[in-house]
Short mmCIF file of C-alpha atoms in Angstrom, two decimals:
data_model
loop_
_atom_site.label_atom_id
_atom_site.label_comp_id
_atom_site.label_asym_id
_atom_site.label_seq_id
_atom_site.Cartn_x
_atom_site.Cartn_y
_atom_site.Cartn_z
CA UNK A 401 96.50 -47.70 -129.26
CA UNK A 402 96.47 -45.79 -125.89
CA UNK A 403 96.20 -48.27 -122.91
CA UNK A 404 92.88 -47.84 -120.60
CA UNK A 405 93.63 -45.85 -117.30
CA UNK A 406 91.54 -48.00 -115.45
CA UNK A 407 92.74 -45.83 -111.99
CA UNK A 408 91.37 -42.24 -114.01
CA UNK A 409 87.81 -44.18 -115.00
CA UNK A 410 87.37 -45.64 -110.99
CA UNK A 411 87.97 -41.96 -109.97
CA UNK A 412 85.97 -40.26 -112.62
CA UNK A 413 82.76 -42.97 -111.76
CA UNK A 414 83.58 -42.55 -107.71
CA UNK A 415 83.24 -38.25 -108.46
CA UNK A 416 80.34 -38.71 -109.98
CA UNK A 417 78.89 -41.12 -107.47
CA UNK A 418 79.86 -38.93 -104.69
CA UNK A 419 76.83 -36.58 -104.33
CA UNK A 420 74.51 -39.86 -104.79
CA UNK A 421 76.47 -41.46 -101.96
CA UNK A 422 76.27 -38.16 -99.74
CA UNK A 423 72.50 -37.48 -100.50
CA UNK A 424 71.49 -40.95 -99.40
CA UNK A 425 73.48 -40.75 -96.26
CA UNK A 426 72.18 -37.30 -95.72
CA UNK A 427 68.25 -38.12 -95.90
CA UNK A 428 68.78 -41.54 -94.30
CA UNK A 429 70.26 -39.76 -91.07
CA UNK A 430 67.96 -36.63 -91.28
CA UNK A 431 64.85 -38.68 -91.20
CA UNK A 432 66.22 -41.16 -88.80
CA UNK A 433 66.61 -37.80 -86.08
CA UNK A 434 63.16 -36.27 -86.57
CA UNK A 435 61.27 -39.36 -87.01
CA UNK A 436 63.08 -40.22 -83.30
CA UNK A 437 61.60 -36.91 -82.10
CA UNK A 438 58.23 -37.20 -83.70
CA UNK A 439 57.94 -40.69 -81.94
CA UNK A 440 59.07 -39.06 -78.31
CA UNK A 441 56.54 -36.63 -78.67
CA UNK A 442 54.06 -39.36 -78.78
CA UNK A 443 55.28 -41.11 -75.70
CA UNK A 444 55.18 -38.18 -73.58
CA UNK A 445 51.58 -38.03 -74.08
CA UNK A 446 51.02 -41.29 -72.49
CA UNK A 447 53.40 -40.22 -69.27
CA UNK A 448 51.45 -38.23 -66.48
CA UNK A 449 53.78 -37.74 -63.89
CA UNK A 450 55.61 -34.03 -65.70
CA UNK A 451 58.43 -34.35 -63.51
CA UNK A 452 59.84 -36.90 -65.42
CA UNK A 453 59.30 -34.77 -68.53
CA UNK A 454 62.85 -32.96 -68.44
CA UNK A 455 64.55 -35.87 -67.72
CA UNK A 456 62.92 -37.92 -70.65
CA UNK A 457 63.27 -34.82 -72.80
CA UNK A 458 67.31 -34.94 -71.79
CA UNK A 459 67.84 -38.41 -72.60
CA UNK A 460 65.97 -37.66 -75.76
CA UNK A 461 68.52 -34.69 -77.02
CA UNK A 462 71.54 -36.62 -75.77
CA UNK A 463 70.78 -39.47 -78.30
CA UNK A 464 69.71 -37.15 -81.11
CA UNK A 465 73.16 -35.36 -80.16
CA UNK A 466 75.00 -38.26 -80.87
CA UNK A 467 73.39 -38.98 -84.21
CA UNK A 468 73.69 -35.29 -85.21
CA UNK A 469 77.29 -35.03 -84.50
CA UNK A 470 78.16 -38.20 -86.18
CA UNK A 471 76.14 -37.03 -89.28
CA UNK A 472 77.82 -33.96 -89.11
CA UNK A 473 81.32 -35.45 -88.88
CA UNK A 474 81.08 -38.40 -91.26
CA UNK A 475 79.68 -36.02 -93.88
CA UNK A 476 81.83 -33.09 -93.19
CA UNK A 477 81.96 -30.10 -95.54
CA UNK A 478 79.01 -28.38 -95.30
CA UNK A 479 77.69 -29.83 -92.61
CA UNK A 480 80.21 -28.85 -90.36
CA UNK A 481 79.03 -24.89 -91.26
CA UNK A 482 75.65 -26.37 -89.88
CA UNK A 483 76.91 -27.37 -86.05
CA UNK A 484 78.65 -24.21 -86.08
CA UNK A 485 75.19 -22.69 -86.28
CA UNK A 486 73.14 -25.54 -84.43
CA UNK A 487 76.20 -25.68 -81.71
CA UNK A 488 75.56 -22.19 -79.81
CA UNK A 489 74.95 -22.32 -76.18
CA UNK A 490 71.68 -20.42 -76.33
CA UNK A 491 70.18 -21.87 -79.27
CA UNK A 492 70.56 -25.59 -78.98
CA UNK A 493 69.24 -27.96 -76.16
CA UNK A 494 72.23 -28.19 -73.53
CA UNK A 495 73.03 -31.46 -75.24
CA UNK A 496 73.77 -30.79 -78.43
CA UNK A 497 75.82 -28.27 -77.85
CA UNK A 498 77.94 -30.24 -75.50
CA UNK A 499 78.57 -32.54 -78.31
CA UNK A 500 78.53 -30.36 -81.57
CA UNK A 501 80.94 -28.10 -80.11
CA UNK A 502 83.54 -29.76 -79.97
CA UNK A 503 83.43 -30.18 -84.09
CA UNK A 504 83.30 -26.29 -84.88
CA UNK A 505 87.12 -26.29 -85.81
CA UNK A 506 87.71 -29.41 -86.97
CA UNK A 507 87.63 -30.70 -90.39
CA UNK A 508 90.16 -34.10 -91.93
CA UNK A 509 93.07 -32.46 -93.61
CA UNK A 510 93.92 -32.89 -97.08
CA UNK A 511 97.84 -34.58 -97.81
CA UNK A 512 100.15 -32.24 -98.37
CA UNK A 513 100.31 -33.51 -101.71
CA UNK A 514 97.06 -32.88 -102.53
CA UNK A 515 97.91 -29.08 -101.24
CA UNK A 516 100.70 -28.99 -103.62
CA UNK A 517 99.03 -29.49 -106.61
CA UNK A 518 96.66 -26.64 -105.65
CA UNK A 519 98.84 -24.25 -104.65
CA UNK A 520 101.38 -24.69 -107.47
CA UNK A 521 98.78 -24.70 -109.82
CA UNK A 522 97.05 -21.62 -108.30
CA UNK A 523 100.85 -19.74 -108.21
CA UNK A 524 101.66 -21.40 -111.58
CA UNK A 525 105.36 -21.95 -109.48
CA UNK A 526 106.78 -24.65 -107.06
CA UNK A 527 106.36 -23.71 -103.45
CA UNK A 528 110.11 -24.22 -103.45
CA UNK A 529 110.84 -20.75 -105.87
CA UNK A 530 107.83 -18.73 -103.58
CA UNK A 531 108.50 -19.94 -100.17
CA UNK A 532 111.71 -20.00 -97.85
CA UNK A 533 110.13 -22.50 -95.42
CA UNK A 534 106.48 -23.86 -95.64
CA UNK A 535 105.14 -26.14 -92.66
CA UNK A 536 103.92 -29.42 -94.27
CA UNK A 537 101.82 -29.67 -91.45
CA UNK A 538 98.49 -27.22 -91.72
CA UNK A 539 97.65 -25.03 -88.28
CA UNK A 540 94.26 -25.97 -89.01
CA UNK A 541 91.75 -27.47 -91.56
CA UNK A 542 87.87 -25.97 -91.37
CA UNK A 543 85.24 -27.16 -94.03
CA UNK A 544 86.42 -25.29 -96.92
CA UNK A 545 90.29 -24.55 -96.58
CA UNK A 546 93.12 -25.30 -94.40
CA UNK A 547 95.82 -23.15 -93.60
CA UNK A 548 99.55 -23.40 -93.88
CA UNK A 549 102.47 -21.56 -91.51
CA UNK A 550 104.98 -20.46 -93.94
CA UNK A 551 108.01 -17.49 -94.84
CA UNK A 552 108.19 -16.33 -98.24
CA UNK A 553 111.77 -15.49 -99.94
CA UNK A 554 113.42 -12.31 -98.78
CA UNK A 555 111.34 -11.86 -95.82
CA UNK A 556 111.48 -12.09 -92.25
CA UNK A 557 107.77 -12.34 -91.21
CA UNK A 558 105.82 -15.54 -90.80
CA UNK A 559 102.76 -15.39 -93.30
CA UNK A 560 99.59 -17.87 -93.27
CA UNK A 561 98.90 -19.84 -96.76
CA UNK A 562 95.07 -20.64 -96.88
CA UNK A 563 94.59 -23.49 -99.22
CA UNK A 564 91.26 -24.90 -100.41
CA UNK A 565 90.67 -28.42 -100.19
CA UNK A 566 90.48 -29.64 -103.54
CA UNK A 567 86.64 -30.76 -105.08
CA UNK A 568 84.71 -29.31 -102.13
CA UNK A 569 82.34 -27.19 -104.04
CA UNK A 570 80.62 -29.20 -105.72
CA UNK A 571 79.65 -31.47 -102.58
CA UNK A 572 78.36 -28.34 -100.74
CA UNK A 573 76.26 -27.49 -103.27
CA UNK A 574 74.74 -30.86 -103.13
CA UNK A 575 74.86 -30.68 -99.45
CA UNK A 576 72.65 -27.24 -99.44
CA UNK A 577 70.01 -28.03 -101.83
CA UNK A 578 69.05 -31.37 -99.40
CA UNK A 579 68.98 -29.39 -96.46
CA UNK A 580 66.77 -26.99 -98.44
CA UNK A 581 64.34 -29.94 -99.24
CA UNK A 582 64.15 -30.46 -95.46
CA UNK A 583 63.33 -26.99 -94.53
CA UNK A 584 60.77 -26.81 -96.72
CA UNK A 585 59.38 -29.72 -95.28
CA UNK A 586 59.92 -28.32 -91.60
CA UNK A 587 58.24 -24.99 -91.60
CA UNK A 588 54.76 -26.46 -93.47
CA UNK A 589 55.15 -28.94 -90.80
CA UNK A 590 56.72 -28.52 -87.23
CA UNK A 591 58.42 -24.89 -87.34
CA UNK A 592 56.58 -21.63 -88.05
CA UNK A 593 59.84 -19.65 -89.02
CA UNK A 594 60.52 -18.87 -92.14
CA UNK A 595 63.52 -21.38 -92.38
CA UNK A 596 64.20 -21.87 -96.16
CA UNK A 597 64.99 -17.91 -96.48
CA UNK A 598 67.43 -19.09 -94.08
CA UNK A 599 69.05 -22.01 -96.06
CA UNK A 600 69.13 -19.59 -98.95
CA UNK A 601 71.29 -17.00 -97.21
CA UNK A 602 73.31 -19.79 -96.33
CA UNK A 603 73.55 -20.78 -99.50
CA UNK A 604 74.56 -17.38 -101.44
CA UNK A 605 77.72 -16.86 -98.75
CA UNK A 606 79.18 -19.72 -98.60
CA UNK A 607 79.08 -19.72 -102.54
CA UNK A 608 80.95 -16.29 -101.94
CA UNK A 609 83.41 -18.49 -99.42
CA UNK A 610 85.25 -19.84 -102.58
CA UNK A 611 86.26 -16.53 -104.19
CA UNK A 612 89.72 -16.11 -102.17
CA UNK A 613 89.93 -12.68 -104.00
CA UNK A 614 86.58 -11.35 -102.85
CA UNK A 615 87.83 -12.61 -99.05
CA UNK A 616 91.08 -10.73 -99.58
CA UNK A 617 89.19 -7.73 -100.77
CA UNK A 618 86.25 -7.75 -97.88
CA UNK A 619 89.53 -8.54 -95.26
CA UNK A 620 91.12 -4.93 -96.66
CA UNK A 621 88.05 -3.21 -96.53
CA UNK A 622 87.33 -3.67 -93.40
CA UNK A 623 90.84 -3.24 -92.24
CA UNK A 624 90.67 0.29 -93.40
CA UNK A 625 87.22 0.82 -92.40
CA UNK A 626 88.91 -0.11 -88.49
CA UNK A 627 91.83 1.54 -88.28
CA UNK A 628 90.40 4.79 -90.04
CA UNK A 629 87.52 5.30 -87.98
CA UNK A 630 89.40 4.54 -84.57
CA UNK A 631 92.52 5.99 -82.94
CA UNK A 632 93.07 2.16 -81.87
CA UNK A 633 90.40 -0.93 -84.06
CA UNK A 634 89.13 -2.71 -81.45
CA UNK A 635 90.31 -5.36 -83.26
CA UNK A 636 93.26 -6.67 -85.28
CA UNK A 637 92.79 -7.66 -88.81
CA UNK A 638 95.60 -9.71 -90.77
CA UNK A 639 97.28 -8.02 -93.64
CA UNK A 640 96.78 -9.42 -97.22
CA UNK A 641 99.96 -10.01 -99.72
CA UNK A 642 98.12 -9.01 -102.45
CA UNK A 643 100.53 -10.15 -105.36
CA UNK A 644 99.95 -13.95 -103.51
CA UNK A 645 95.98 -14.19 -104.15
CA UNK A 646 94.29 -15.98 -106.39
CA UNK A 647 90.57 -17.43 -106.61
CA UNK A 648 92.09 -20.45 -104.25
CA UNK A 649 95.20 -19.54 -102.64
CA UNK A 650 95.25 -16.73 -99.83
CA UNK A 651 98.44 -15.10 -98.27
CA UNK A 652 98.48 -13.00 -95.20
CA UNK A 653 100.37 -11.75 -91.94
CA UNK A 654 100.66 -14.88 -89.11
CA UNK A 655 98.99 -13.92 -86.34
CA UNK A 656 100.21 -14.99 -82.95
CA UNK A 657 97.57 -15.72 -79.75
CA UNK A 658 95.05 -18.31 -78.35
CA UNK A 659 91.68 -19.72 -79.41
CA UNK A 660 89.19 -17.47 -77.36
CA UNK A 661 87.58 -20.95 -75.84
CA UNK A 662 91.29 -22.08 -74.30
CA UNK A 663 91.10 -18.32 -72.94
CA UNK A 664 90.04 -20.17 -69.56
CA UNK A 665 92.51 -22.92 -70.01
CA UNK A 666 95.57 -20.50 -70.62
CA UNK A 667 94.34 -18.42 -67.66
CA UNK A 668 94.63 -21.64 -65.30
CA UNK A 669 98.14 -22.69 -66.67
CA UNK A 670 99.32 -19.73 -65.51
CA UNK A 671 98.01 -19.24 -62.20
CA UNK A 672 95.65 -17.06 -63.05
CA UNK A 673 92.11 -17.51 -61.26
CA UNK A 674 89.58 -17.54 -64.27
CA UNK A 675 86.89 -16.29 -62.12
CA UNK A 676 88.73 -13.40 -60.31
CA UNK A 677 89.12 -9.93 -60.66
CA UNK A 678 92.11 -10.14 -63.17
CA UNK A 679 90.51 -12.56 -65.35
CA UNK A 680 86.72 -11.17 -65.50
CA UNK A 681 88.19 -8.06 -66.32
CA UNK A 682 90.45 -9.64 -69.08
CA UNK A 683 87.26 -11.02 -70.36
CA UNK A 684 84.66 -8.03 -70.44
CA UNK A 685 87.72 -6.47 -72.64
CA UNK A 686 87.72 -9.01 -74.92
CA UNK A 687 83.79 -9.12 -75.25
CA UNK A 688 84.05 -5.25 -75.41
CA UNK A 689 86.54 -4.74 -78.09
CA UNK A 690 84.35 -7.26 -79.98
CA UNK A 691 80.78 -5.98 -79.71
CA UNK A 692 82.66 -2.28 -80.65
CA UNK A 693 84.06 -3.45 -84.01
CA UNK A 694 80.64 -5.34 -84.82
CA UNK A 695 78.67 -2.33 -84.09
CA UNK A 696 80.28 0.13 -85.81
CA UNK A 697 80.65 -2.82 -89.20
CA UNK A 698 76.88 -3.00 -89.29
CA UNK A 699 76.02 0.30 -88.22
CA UNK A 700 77.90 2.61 -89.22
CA UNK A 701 80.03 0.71 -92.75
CA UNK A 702 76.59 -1.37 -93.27
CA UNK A 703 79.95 -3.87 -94.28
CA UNK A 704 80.74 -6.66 -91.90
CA UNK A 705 82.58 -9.84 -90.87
CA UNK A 706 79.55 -12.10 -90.33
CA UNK A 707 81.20 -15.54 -89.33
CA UNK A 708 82.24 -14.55 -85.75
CA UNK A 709 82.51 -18.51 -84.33
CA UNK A 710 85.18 -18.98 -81.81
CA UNK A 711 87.27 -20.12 -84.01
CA UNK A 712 87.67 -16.93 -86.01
CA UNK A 713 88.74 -15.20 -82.67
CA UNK A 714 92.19 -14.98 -81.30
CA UNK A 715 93.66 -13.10 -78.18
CA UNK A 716 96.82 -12.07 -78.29
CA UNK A 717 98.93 -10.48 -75.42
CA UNK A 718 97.28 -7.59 -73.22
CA UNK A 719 93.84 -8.98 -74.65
CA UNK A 720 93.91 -7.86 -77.57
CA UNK A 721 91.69 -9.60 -79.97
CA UNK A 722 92.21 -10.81 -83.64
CA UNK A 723 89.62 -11.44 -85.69
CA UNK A 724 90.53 -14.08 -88.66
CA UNK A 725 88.54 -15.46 -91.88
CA UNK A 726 86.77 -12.85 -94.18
CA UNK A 727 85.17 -15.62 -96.33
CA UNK A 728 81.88 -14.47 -94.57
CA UNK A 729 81.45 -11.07 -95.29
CA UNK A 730 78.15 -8.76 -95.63
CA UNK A 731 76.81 -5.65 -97.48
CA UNK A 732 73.98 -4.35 -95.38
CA UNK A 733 71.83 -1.97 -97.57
CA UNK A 734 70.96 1.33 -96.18
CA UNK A 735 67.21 1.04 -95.67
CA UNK A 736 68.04 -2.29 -93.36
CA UNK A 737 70.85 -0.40 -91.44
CA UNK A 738 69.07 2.17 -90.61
CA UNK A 739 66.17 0.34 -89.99
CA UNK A 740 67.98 -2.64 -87.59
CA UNK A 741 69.92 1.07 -86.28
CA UNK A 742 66.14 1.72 -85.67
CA UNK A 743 65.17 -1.79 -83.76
CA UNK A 744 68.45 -1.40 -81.67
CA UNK A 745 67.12 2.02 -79.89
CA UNK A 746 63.70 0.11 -79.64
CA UNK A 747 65.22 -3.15 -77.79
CA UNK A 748 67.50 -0.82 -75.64
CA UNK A 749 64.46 1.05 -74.67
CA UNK A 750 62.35 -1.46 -74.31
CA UNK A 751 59.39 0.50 -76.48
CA UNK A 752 57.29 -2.01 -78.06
CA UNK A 753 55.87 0.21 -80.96
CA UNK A 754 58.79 0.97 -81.78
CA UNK A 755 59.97 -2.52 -82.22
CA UNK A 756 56.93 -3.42 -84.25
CA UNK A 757 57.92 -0.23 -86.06
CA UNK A 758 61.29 -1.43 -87.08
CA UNK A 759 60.03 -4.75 -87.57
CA UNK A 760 57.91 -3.21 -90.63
CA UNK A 761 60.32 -1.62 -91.91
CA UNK A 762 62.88 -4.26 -91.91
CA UNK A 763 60.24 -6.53 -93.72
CA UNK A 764 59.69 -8.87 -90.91
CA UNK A 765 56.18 -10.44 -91.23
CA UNK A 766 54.72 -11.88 -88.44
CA UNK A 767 51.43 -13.14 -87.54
CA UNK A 768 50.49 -13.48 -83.91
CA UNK A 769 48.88 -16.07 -82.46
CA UNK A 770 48.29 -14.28 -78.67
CA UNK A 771 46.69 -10.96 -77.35
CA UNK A 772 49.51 -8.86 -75.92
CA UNK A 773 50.99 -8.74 -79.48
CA UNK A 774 53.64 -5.73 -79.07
CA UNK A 775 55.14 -7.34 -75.70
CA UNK A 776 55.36 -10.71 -77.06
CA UNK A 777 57.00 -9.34 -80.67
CA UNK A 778 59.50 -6.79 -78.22
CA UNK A 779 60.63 -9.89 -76.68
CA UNK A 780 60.69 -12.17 -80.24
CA UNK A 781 63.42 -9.00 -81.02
CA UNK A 782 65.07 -9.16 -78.40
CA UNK A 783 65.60 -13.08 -78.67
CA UNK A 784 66.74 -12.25 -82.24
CA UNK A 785 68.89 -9.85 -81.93
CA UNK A 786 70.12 -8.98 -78.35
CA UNK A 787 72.60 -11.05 -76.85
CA UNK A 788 71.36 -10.13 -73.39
CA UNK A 789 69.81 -13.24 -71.76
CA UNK A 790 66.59 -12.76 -69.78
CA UNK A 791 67.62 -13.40 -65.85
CA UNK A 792 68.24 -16.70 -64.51
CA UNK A 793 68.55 -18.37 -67.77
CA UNK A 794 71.67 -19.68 -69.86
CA UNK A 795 69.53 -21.02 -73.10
CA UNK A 796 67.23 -19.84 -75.44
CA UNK A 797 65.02 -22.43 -76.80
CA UNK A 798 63.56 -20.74 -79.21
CA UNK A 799 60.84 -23.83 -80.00
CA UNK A 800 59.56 -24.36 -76.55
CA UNK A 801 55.62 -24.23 -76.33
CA UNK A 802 55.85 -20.98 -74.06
CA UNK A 803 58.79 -19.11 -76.33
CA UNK A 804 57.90 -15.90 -78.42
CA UNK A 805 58.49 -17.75 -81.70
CA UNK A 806 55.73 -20.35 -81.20
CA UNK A 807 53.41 -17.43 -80.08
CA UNK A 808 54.11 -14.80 -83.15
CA UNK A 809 55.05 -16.72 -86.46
CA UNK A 810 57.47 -15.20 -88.29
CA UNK A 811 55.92 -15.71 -92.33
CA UNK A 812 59.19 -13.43 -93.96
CA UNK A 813 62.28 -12.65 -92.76
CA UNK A 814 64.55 -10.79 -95.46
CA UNK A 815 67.67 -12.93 -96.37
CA UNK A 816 70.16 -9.73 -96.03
CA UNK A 817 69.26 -10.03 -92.04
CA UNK A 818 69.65 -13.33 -91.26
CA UNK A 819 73.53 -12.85 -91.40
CA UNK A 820 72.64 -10.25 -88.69
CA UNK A 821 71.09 -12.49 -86.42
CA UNK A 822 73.70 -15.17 -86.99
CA UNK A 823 76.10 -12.75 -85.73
CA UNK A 824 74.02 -11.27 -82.78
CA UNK A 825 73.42 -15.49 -81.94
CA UNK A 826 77.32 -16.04 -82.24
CA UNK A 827 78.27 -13.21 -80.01
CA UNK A 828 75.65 -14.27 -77.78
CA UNK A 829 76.74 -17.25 -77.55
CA UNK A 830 80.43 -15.67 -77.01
CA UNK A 831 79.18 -13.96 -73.98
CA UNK A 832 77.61 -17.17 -72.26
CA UNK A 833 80.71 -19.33 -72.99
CA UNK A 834 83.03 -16.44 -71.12
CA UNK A 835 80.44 -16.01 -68.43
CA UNK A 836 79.45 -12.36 -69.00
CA UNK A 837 75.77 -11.44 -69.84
CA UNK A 838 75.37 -8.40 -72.06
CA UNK A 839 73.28 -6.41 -74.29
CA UNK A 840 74.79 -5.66 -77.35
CA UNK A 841 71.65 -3.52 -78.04
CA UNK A 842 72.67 -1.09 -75.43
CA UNK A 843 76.24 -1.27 -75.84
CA UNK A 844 75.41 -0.28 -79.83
CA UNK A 845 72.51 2.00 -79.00
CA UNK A 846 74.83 4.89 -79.26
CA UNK A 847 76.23 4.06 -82.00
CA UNK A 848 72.86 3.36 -84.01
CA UNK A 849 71.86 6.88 -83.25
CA UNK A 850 74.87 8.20 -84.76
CA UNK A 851 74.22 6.10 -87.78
CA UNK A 852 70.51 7.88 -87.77
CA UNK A 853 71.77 11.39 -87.14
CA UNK A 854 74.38 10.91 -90.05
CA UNK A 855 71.79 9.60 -92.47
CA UNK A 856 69.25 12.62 -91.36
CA UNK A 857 66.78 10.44 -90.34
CA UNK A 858 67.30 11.52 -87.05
CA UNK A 859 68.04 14.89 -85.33
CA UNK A 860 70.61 16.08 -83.34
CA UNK A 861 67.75 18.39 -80.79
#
């Protein structure tokens, strides 16, 4: 008679009480942060004097802050994807972003054991027979992987081992279909944008972020698609090992430089002014050789890295700029490149038909709620997807009574774009965190012509 493994039944019943557990905690929290809101917004009705307002509205984030970066933390996983998201500069109010950004590259590491078992498993050999040294201790841990510095046998050059944390996938997925249920709920409610399309793009790539052969694959691709097309990429990619991938295991070249948000830091430790000549110039590189590889991936290839969150971005010496993680990757369809190739020219123009033009075309329904409708939807675009910030201003709040979102719903948005305003919104909020306010829109106008002129849509006269 076999004895009970009373240790395998407590972990089988704890896995399968897990998503219950995380479910609770999620709706618990979520309702405990809008229902705090809800309740403000009564208050302020009954206070006159409107220059306490922005104080009161301060306080207000700064304690919804707190909750949403402790929900975001305890929970981890998915909801760390979310803050990376909610904790730009120009979308969020000042106070969450303070607080949420500071969880963007953090996630709790997994034992090394627990690494082991995947890796070996994954490699079907012992690190010991693959690897001549292999740091116990990972570089970093994000939501869905951690990585490992390590040489492999016979070869001189450091390598990165990207390891995924064991049982994550399943908790995302439960993760993704509450926030779902809560979107919903928002946009017949509070937010006219069309926010579950959102949580369903969401959804489909970071189902993609578990296939560690369709990263490896996206993360040559674009390599090529770089270094083919330019007599120097803007940007470094890392080389794959390709006989060291599997579904959960990822080998590639180490790359050596510093987080882009310790760019200021570094600069200071060595003397170097970080607002002076030297450095701003050092900086508009950086942003340069950034918004160049991201224009010609979406229009030109259609095929782009869309997860460009500082901590994807290294610099490296003479400011050169690495760009890391390929779990994020997109396929832009012709008729929306050269339709967003279309809005670009429009935005850089500044012509408003032409922007209502492209929004057609893209599939972007909006109703509008004010009389000069083709201003008001020019500058809805350009909130979207320019990273330029309108003068004197370091936010967007895109919910504000007087912003173009409250004033022109947006009823459809198609799913393929919203990885393009994601990326727009992260390179935006690149810009503000180095200081340097720029359009992307005219930076890529060029480009988007090209990408016109090639398809014949467009003619050279």
């Amino acid at each position: 008679m076999h004895a009970i493994d009373f240790k395998e039944i407590q972990e089988k019943l704890s896995d399968g009480f897990r998503p219950w557990q995380r479910s609770f905690q999620f709706w618990a929290r979520a309702t405990d942060i809008y229902t705090g809101y809800k309740v403000f917004q009564l208050r302020m009705n009954f206070v006159k004097d409107v220059t306490k307002h922005e104080e009161m509205w301060e306080v207000q984030h700064e304690l919804a802050a707190h909750k949403i970066y402790s929900m975001c933390s305890d929970l981890g996983g998915f909801f760390l994807k979310i803050a990376q998201i909610l904790g730009k500069p120009d979308l969020a109010p000042a106070a969450w972003v303070r607080k949420l950004v500071t969880l963007c590259d953090h996630a709790p590491a997994t034992s090394f054991d627990a690494i082991r078992v995947v890796l070996e498993k994954e490699l079907g050999k012992s690190i010991e027979e693959v690897f001549e040294t292999f740091d116990d201790k990972p570089l970093g841990s994000a939501s869905i992987a951690q990585v490992h510095r390590a040489r492999i046998k016979g070869d001189k050059r450091d390598v990165v081992v990207k390891v995924q944390h064991p049982g994550v996938e399943k908790l995302m997925m439960v993760d993704i279909r509450n926030l779902q249920i809560f979107a919903l709920y928002m946009q017949k409610t509070d937010i006219k944008f069309d926010l579950f399309s959102m949580t369903k793009e969401i959804e489909k790539q970071i189902g993609y972020e578990f296939d560690f052969k369709r990263e490896a694959n996206a993360m040559k691709k674009i390599r090529r698609f770089l270094y083919d097309n330019n007599r120097k990429s803007p940007v470094l990619v890392p080389r794959v090992l390709p006989n060291l991938v599997t579904r959960k295991v990822l080998v590639m070249d180490y790359m050596n430089g510093i987080p882009i948000l310790s760019l200021g830091d570094e600069m200071a430790k060595r003397g170097i002014n970080p607002h002076g000549k030297m450095a701003e110039a050092a900086k508009f590189n950086i942003l340069n050789s950034l918004s160049q590889a991201y224009g010609q991936m979406i229009l030109k290839s259609g095929f782009f890295h869309a997860d460009p969150h500082p901590g994807n971005i290294l610099i490296s010496k003479g400011s050169e700029v690495a760009l890391l993680d390929y779990g994020q990757v997109k396929e832009l369809p012709d008729h929306l490149r050269l339709g967003y190739a279309n809005l670009v020219i429009a935005i850089a123009d500044n012509n408003a038909s032409l922007a209502l033009q492209s929004f057609r075309e893209l599939g972007i329904a909006t109703v509008a709620k004010c009389k000069n409708e083709q201003q008001e939807l020019l500058q809805l675009a350009k909130t979207m997807f320019d990273t330029e910030m309108p003068p004197g201003t370091t936010t967007l709040q895109p919910f504000s009574e007087d912003s173009s979102i409250k004033k022109i719903s947006v009823e459809a948005f198609p799913e393929e774009l919203f990885s393009v305003l994601r990326t727009v919104v992260l390179l935006r909020g690149l810009s503000v965190g180095i200081g340097i306010n720029y359009s992307c829109a005219q930076h890529w106008r060029s480009m988007a012509e090209e990408a016109l002129v090639a398809s014949g849509r467009l003619s050279t006269s």
